[in-house]
Each structure stands twice: as structure tokens, then as C-alpha cells.
Short mmCIF file of C-alpha atoms and ligand atoms in Angstrom, two decimals:
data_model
loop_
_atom_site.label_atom_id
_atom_site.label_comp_id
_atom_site.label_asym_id
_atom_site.label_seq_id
_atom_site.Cartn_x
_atom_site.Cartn_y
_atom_site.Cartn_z
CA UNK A 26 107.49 63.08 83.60
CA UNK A 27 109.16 63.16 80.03
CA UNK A 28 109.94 66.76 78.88
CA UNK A 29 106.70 66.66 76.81
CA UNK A 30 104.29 65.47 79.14
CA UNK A 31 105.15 68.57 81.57
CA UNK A 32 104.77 71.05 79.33
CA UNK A 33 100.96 69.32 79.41
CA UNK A 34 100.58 70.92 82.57
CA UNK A 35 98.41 74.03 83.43
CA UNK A 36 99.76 77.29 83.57
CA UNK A 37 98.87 77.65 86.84
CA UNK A 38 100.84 73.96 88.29
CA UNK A 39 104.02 74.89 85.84
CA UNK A 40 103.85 78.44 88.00
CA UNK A 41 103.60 77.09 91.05
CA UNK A 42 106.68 74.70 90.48
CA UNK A 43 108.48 77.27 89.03
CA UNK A 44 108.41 78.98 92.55
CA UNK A 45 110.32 76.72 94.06
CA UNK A 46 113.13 76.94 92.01
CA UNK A 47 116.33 79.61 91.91
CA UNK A 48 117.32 82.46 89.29
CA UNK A 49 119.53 80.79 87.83
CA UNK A 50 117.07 77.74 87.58
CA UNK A 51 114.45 79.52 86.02
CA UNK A 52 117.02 81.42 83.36
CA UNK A 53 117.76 77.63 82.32
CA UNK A 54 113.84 77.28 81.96
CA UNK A 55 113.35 80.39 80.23
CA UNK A 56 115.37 78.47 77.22
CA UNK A 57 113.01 75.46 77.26
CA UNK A 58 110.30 76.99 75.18
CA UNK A 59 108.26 80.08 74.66
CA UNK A 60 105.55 78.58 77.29
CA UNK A 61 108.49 78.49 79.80
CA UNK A 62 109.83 81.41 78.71
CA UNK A 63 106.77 83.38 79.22
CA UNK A 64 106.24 81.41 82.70
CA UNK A 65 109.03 81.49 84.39
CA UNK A 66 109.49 85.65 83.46
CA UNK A 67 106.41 85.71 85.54
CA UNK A 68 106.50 88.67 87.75
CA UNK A 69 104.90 87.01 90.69
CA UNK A 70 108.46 85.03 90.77
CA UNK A 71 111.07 88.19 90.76
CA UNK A 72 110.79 89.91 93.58
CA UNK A 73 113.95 90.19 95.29
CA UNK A 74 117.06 90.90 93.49
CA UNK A 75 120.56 89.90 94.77
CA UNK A 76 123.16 90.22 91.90
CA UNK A 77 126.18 90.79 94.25
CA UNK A 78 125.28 86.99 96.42
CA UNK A 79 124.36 85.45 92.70
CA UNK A 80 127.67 86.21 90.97
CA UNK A 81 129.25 84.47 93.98
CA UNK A 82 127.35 81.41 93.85
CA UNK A 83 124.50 82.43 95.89
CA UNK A 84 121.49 81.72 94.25
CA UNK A 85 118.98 82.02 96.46
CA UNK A 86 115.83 84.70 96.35
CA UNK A 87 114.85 84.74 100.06
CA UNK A 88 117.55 86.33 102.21
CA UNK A 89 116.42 87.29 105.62
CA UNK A 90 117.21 90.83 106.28
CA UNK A 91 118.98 90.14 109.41
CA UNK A 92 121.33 87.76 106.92
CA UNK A 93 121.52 91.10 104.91
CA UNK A 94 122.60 93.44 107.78
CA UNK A 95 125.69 90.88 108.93
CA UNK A 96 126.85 90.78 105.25
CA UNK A 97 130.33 91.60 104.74
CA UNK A 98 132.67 92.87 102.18
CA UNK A 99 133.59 89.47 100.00
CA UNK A 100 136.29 91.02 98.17
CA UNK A 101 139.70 91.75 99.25
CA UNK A 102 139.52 95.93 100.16
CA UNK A 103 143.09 96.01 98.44
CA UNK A 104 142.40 94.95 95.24
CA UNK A 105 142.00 97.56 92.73
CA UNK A 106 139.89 97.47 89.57
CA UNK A 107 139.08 100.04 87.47
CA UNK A 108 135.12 101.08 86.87
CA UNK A 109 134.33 104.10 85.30
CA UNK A 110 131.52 105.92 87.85
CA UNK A 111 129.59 107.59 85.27
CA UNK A 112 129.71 104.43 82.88
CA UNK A 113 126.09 103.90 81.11
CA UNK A 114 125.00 100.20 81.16
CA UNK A 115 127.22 98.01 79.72
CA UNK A 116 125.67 97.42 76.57
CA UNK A 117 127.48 94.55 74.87
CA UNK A 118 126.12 90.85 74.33
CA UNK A 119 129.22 89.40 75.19
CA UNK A 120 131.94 88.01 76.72
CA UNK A 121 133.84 90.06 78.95
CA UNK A 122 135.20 93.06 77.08
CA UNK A 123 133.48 96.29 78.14
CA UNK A 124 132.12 95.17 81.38
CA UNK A 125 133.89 98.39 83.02
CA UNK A 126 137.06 96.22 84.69
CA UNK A 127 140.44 95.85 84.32
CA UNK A 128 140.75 92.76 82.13
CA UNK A 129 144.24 92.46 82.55
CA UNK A 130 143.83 91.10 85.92
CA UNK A 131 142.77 86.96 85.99
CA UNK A 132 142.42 86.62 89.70
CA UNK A 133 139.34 84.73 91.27
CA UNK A 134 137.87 88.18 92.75
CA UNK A 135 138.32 90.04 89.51
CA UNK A 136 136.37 87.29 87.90
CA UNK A 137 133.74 87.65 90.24
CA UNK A 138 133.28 91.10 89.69
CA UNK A 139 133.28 90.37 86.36
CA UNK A 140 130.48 88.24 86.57
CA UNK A 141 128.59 90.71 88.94
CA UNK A 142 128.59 93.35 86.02
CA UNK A 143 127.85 91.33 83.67
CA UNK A 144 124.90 90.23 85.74
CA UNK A 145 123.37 93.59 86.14
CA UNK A 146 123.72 94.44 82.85
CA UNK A 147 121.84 91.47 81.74
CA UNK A 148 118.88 92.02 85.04
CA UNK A 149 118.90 95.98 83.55
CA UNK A 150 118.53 95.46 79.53
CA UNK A 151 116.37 91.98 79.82
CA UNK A 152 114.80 91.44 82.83
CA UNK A 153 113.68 94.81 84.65
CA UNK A 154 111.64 95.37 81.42
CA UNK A 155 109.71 92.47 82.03
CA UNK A 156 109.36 92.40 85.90
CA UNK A 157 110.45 95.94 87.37
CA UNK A 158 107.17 96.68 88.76
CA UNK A 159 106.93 93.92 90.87
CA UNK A 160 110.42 94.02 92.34
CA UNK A 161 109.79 94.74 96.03
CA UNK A 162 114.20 93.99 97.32
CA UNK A 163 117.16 95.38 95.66
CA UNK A 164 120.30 94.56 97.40
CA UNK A 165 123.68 95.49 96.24
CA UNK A 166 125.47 95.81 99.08
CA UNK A 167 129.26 95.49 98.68
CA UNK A 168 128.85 95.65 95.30
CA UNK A 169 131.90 96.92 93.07
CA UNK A 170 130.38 96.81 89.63
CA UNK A 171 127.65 98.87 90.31
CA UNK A 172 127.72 102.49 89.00
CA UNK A 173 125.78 105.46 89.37
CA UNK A 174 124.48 104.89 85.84
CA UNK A 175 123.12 101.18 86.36
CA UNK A 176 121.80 102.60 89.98
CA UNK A 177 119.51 104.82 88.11
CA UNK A 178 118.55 102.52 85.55
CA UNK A 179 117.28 100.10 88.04
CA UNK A 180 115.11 102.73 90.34
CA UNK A 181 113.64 103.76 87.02
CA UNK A 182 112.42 100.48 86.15
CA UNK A 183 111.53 99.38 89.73
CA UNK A 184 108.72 102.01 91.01
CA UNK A 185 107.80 99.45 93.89
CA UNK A 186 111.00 98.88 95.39
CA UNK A 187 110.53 98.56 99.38
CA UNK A 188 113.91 97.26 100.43
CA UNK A 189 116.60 99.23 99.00
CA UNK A 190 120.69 98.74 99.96
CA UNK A 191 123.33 100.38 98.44
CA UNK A 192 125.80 100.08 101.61
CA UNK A 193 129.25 100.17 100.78
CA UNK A 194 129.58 101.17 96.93
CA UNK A 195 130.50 104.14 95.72
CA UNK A 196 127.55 105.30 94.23
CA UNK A 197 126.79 109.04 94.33
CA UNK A 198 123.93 111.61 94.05
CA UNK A 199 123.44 111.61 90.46
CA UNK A 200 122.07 108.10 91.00
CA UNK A 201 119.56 109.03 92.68
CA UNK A 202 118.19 111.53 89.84
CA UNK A 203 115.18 111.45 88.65
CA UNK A 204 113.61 109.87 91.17
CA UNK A 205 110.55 111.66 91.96
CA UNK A 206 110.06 111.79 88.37
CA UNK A 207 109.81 108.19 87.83
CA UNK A 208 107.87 107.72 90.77
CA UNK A 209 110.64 105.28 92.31
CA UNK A 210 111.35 104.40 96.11
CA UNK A 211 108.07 106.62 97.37
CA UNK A 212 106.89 103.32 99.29
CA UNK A 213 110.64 102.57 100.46
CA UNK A 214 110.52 101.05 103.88
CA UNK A 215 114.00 99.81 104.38
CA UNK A 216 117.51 102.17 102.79
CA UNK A 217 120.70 101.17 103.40
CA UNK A 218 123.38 103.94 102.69
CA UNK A 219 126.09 103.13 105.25
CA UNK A 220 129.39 103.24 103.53
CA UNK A 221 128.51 105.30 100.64
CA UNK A 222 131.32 107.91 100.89
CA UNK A 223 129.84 110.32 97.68
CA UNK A 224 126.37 110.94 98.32
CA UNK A 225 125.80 114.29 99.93
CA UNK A 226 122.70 116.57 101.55
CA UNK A 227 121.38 116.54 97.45
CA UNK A 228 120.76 112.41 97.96
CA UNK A 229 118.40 113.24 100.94
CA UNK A 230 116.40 115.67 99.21
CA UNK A 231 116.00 113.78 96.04
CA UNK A 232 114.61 110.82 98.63
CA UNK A 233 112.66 113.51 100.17
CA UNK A 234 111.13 114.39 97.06
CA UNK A 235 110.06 110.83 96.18
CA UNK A 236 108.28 110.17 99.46
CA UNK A 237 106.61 113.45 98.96
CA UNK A 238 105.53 111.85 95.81
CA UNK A 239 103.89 108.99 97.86
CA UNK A 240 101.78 111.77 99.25
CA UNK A 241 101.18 112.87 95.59
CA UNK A 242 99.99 109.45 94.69
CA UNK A 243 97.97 109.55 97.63
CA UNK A 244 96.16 112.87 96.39
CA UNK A 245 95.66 111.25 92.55
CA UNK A 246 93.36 108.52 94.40
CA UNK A 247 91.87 111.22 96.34
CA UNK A 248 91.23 113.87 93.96
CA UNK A 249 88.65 115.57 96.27
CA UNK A 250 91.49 116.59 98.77
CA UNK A 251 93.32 119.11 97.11
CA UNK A 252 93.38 121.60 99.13
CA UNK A 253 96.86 122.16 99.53
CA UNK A 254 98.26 121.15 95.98
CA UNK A 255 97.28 122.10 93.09
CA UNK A 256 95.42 120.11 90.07
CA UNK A 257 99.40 118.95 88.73
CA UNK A 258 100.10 117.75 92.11
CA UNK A 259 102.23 120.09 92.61
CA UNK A 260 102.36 121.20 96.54
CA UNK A 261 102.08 124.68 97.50
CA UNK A 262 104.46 125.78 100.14
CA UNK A 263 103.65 126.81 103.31
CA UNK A 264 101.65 130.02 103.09
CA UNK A 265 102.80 130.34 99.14
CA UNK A 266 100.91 132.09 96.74
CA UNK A 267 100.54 129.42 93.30
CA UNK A 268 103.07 131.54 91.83
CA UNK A 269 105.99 129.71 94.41
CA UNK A 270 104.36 126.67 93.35
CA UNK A 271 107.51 123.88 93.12
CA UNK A 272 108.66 122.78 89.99
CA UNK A 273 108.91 119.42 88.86
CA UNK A 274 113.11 120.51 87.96
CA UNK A 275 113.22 122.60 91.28
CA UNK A 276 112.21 120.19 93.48
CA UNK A 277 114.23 117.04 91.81
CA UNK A 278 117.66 118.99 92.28
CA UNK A 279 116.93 121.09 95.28
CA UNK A 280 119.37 123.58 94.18
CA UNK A 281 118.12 127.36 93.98
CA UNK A 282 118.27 128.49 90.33
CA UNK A 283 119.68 131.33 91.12
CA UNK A 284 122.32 130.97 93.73
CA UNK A 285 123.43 127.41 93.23
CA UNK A 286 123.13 126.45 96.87
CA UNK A 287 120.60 123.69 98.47
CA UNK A 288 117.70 124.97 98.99
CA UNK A 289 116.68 125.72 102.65
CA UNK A 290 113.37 124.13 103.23
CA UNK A 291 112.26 123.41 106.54
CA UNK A 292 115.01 125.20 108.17
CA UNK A 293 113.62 128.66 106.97
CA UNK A 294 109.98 127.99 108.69
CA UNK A 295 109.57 129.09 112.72
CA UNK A 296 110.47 125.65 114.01
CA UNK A 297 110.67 122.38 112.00
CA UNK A 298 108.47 120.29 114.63
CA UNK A 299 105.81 122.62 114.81
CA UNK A 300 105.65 122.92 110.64
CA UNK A 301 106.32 119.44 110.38
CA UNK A 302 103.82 117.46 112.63
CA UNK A 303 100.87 120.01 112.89
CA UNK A 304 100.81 120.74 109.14
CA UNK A 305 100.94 117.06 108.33
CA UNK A 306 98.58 115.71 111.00
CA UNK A 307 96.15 118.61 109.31
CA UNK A 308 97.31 116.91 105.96
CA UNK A 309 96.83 113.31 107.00
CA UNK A 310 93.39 114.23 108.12
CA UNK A 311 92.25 115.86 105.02
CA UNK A 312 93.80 112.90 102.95
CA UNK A 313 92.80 109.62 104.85
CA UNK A 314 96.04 108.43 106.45
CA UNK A 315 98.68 109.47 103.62
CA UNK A 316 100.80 108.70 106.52
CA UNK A 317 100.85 105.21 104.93
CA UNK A 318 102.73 105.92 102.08
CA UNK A 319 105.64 107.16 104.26
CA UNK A 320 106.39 103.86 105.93
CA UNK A 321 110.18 104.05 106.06
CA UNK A 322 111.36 101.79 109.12
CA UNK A 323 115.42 101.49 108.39
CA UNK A 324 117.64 104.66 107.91
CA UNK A 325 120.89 104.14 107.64
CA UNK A 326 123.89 106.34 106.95
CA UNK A 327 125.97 105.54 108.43
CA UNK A 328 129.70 106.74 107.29
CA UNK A 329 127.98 109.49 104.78
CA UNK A 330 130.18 112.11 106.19
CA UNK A 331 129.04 114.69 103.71
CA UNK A 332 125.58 114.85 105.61
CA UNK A 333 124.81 117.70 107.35
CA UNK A 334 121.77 118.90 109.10
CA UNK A 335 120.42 120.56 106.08
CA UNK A 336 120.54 117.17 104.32
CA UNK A 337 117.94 115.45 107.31
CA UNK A 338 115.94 119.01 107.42
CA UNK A 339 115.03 118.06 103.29
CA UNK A 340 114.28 114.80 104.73
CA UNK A 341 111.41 115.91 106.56
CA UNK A 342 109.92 117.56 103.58
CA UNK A 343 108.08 114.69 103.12
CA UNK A 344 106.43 115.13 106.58
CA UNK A 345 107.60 112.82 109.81
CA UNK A 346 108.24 109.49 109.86
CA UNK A 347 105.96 107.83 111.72
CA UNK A 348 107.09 104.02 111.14
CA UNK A 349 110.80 104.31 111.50
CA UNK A 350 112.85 102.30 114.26
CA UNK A 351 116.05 102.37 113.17
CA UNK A 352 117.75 105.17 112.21
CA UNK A 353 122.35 104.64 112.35
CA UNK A 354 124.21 108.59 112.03
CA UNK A 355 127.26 106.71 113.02
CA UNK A 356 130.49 108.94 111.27
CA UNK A 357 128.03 111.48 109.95
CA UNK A 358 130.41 114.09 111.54
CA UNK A 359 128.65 117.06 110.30
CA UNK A 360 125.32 116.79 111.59
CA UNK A 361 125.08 118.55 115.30
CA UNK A 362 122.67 118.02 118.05
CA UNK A 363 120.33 120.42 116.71
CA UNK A 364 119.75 118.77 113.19
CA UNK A 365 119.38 115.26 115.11
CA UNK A 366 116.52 116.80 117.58
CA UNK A 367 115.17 118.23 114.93
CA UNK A 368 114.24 114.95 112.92
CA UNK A 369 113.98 112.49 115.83
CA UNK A 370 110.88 115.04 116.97
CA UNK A 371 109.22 113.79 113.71
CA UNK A 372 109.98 109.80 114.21
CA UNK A 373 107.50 108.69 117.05
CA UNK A 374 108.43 105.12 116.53
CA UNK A 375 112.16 105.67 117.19
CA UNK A 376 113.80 102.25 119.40
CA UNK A 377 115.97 104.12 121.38
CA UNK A 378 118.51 101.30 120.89
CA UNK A 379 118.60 101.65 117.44
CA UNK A 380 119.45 104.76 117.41
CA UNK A 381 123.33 105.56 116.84
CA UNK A 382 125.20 108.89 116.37
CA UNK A 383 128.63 110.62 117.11
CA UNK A 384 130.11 110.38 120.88
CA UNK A 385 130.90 113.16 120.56
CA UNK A 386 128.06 115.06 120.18
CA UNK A 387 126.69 116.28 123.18
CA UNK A 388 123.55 117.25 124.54
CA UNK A 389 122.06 115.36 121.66
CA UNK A 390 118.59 113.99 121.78
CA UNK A 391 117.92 110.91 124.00
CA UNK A 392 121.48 111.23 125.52
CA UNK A 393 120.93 108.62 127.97
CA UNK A 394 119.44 105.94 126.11
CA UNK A 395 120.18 106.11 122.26
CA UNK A 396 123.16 104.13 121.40
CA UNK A 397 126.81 105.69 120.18
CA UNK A 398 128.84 105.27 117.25
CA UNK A 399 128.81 102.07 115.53
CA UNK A 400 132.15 102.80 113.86
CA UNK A 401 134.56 103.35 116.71
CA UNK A 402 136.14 99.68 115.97
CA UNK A 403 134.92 99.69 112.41
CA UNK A 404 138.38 100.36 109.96
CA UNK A 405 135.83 100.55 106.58
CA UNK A 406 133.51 103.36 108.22
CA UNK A 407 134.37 107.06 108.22
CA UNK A 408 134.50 108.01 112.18
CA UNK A 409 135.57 111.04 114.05
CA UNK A 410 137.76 108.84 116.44
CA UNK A 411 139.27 106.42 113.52
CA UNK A 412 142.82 105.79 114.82
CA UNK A 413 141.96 106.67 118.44
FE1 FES B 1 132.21 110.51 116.29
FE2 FES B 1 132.31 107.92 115.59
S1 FES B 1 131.70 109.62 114.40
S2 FES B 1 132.60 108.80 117.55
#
């Protein structure tokens, strides 16, 4: 068919041909005409995002997640660019100047990572806009372009996201702000952490506090069950009076005004399981199955040594996890037997095999048939016995 003659075709035909094609396919469409523009923008065809596999050639949309889990570092671990953490996005039109690397440096790799930020710049300023909402996959793993700044640029624009890895970057908690707020990663089913160095117990309760605000969302289509929050949506604490009510600000930082510290949720009630599964069966009940908006399946945090205990008890703020298989504590060195029994009692769909944490933690819960450390042989994963 001559150029003309195609752009005959129905909406509908032009749609379903543009589904067959790549991102970088449909970018070169987009600059046909404003018909194709307009079409191949469509949301129905951005779904998954893979900037890190694009820049290097990649191009395709449907990675398996197994495929995603065997991924390994592309770049050489001793090359050393400079990106500035905190950077905002990048937001020059051109060529290579403030893209947040060390310019000076013309190898291959450096290129590539060139080409990585200059990719998520572009998917941030032009094309989240226009199809954020129906962005289900977000994988960056390995990335080295990626800063906290671009992080939280994308969650804000993606409020559907389902399949979310960060592993291996050095993102930190202030990526991760605001994420209750713009109702982001409440439906998450699959997060990748492992190999994120920076984040700390405040990550975990800012994820807490966006699958809380599943249960929110859950309340807004069921305004008659309101019992236990109040007409904001605000949840009232265990036996609270409205006055203790959490605050939007409270509740995103988890930090006590007053003392500075992380708050201690759970941990200060008579017994986390008890709290956490009989309130929020007695929840579930008077909501119709909220229990479905906490469907996270893959935890994994692998090498977060900054976790502790308190971290996973903010966790289950958001009630228990009824859906989740896999759950990888390899190298988080801080968290003791107690803090692991503690949110394994609230994960009834735990595969025991799936299940890693420290050797050398003992008396920990399903002793006998969880799995160990993942990182004993691993030289890129924090581990108690690294050099063993
Ligand atoms: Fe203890 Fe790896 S973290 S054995």
C-alpha cells in the first residue's frame, strides 16, 4: 500500500497494526502525521516500559518476567560516571550536554548511558503525559542514569504501575515521596529492590502508605463502609479518638513531628498478628474483599542492609499480604528472627522456597524449609559472610 492509501485505513486496523510494532517503531510513526501521531501515542500500546534494554538495542515491549529476574548488570561495575542523585529531569532538547554524565569519557558504555538518560528524560517530559495511566511495567533494573528525581517523576505520572523494579540503582527514599499522595504503586504486585544500597525503613513505610491507599480507594467506591475512617479517608488508629486521626504529611514521612524518629506503628500494639489479621479480616468484611487491592506477590530486598524490623512492621500497616509468594531478605543484616515471624504470620501464600534470609539467623520462621541467603556467592550483594 502507497503511504496514502494506508492512512485510508480505519482507526481501528491502523491500531491494531500499530501493535505489532516496537517503541522505537512507533516513535518513527508518530512523525508520519498527526493521525499517526495521535495513533500510535495510543495508550492501549504503552504498557511496559524498558528504557535500560531500549538504550542497548533492545526494543522489545514484552519481556517475560523470568527474562527480567536473570538480567544482569550490562555495564562494566568499574567504570565510573558521574550523576548527580538529586538531579531534576534533564530538561534540555538536545544533544548530549546536561544529561547528568561525564562527557569527557567516549567509551561505548558511557554512550550507552548516555542514551539511557536521554531516554528517560524524553519517556518523563513527552510520553508519561500522554500514557502514564495505562503503564502497568516499569523496569529499570541496572539502570545508571536513573535518579531519585526521575524515579519520582515517573511514579507520579504512572498511578497503575503493577510491576515495579528498581534492583540495582542507587535510588534512595526520597524517591519514593509522595507516593501515597499521588496515589502511585497502591495496586503494585511485583517490587524489585534488591541491590538498592540507600533506601532505608522510611522506603517501606512510604510503600506501606500507598497500599493503605488501595484500601482508601477501596472505601471511595464504598462510601457506606466507613466505619473505621473518616469522611477524608483518613484511617483512625486502632482505638484512636478522631483527634489522632493520621495526617496526610504524617503518614507520607512516617517520622514523629516531634522526636524525629520513625514512627512505631504496629510494633507498639499487643502483638502484630493478632492486630494485623483480626482487625483486617473485620475490615475486609465490612469492605467487600479490600484484600484485592493488596495483591503484592514479589518482595524483594534483597541487599537493603539498612532494613530493619521496624521497616517490615510499617509494611504491615497496610494489613497482611495475602497474595505474596516470594519474598528475598537475603543481606538484610538487620532484621532478626522476630521482625521476619512477625510479617511471614501475615503472608498466607508464602512458597516456602521462595523465601530467603540470613544463615545466620536462627530460630527464624520456617527454619527447615525456607531457603538461605541468596548472596553468599553473589560479589554485587551486601552479605554478612561476603569474603567468607
Ligand atoms: Fe547473612 Fe548472607 S546475609 S548469610
Amino acid at each position: 500500500l502507497l503511504p496514502a492509501k494506508i492512512q485510508l485505513l480505519p482507526s481501528e486496523l491502523t491500531l491494531k497494526i500499530f501493535s505489532y510494532l516496537n517503541p522505537k517503531e512507533l516513535c518513527q510513526c508518530k512523525q508520519v502525521c498527526t493521525q499517526w501521531d495521535t495513533l500510535a501515542g495510543d495508550p492501549s500500546l504503552w504498557t511496559s516500559l524498558h528504557p535500560v534494554r531500549w538504550a542497548q538495542g533492545d526494543w522489545r515491549f514484552n519481556i517475560s518476567v523470568e527474562e527480567m529476574e536473570l538480567e544482569e548488570d550490562p555495564y562494566d561495575n568499574s567504570l565510573t560516571c558521574t550523576i548527580d542523585e538529586d538531579a531534576d529531569v534533564d530538561e534540555s532538547e538536545s544533544s548530549g550536554e546536561s544529561d547528568g554524565l561525564d562527557s569527557l569519557d567516549p567509551n561505548s558504555q558511557l554512550n550507552q548511558i548516555r542514551r539511557e538518560a536521554k531516554m528517560l528524560s524524553s519517556i518523563v517530559k513527552y510520553l508519561l503525559p500522554a500514557v502514564g495511566r495505562s503503564v502497568q511495567t516499569i523496569n529499570l533494573s541496572y539502570s545508571k542514569s536513573v535518579t531519585n528525581g526521575l524515579v519520582y517523576k515517573i511514579l507520579q505520572q504512572t498511578p497503575n504501575v503493577k510491576h515495579l523494579n528498581l534492583s540495582s540503582t542507587k535510588i534512595s527514599d526520597v524517591a519514593f515521596k509522595g507516593l501515597r499522595r499521588h496515589h502511585s504503586c497502591s495496586g503494585l504486585e511485583h517490587l524489585d529492590l534488591s541491590g538498592c544500597v540507600n533506601i532505608t525503613n522510611l522506603t517501606l513505610v512510604r510503600f506501606g502508605d500507598a497500599f493503605m491507599r488501595g484500601l482508601y480507594k477501596v472505601i471511595e467506591e464504598n462510601p457506606k463502609s466507613t466505619s473505621e475512617f473518616d469522611k477524608n479517608g483518613k484511617r483512625i488508629l486502632n482505638g484512636s479518638s478522631p483527634d489522632r486521626l493520621e495526617t496526610d504529611s504524617e503518614s507520607d514521612s512516617g517520622v514523629c513531628p516531634n522526636c524525629g524518629n520513625l514512627r512505631k506503628k504496629r510494633s507498639s500494639l499487643s502483638g502484630v498478628e493478632e492486630h494485623v489479621l483480626s482487625k483486617q479480616e473485620e475490615r475486609d468484611s465490612k469492605l467487600g474483599a479490600p484484600s484485592e487491592k493488596r495483591t503484592l506477590k514479589f518482595l524483594s530486598l534483597s541487599g537493603c542492609f539498612k532494613i530493619t524490623d521496624e521497616g517490615l512492621s510499617a509494611l504491615l500497616d497496610a494489613g497482611p499480604y495475602p497474595y505474596l509468594h516470594h519474598l528475598d531478605l537475603s543481606g538484610c543484616l538487620n532484621v532478626t528472627a522476630r521482625g521476619l515471624s512477625d510479617f511471614v504470620k501475615a503472608c498466607d501464600s508464602l512458597n516456602h522456597e521462595e523465601f530467603f534470609y540470613c544463615d545466620n539467623i536462627l530460630e527464624g520462621p520456617y527454619a527447615q524449609t525456607a531457603s538461605g541467603c541468596q548472596n553468599l556467592e553473589c560479589s554485587n550483594r551486601v552479605c554478612c559472610r561476603s569474603g567468607e
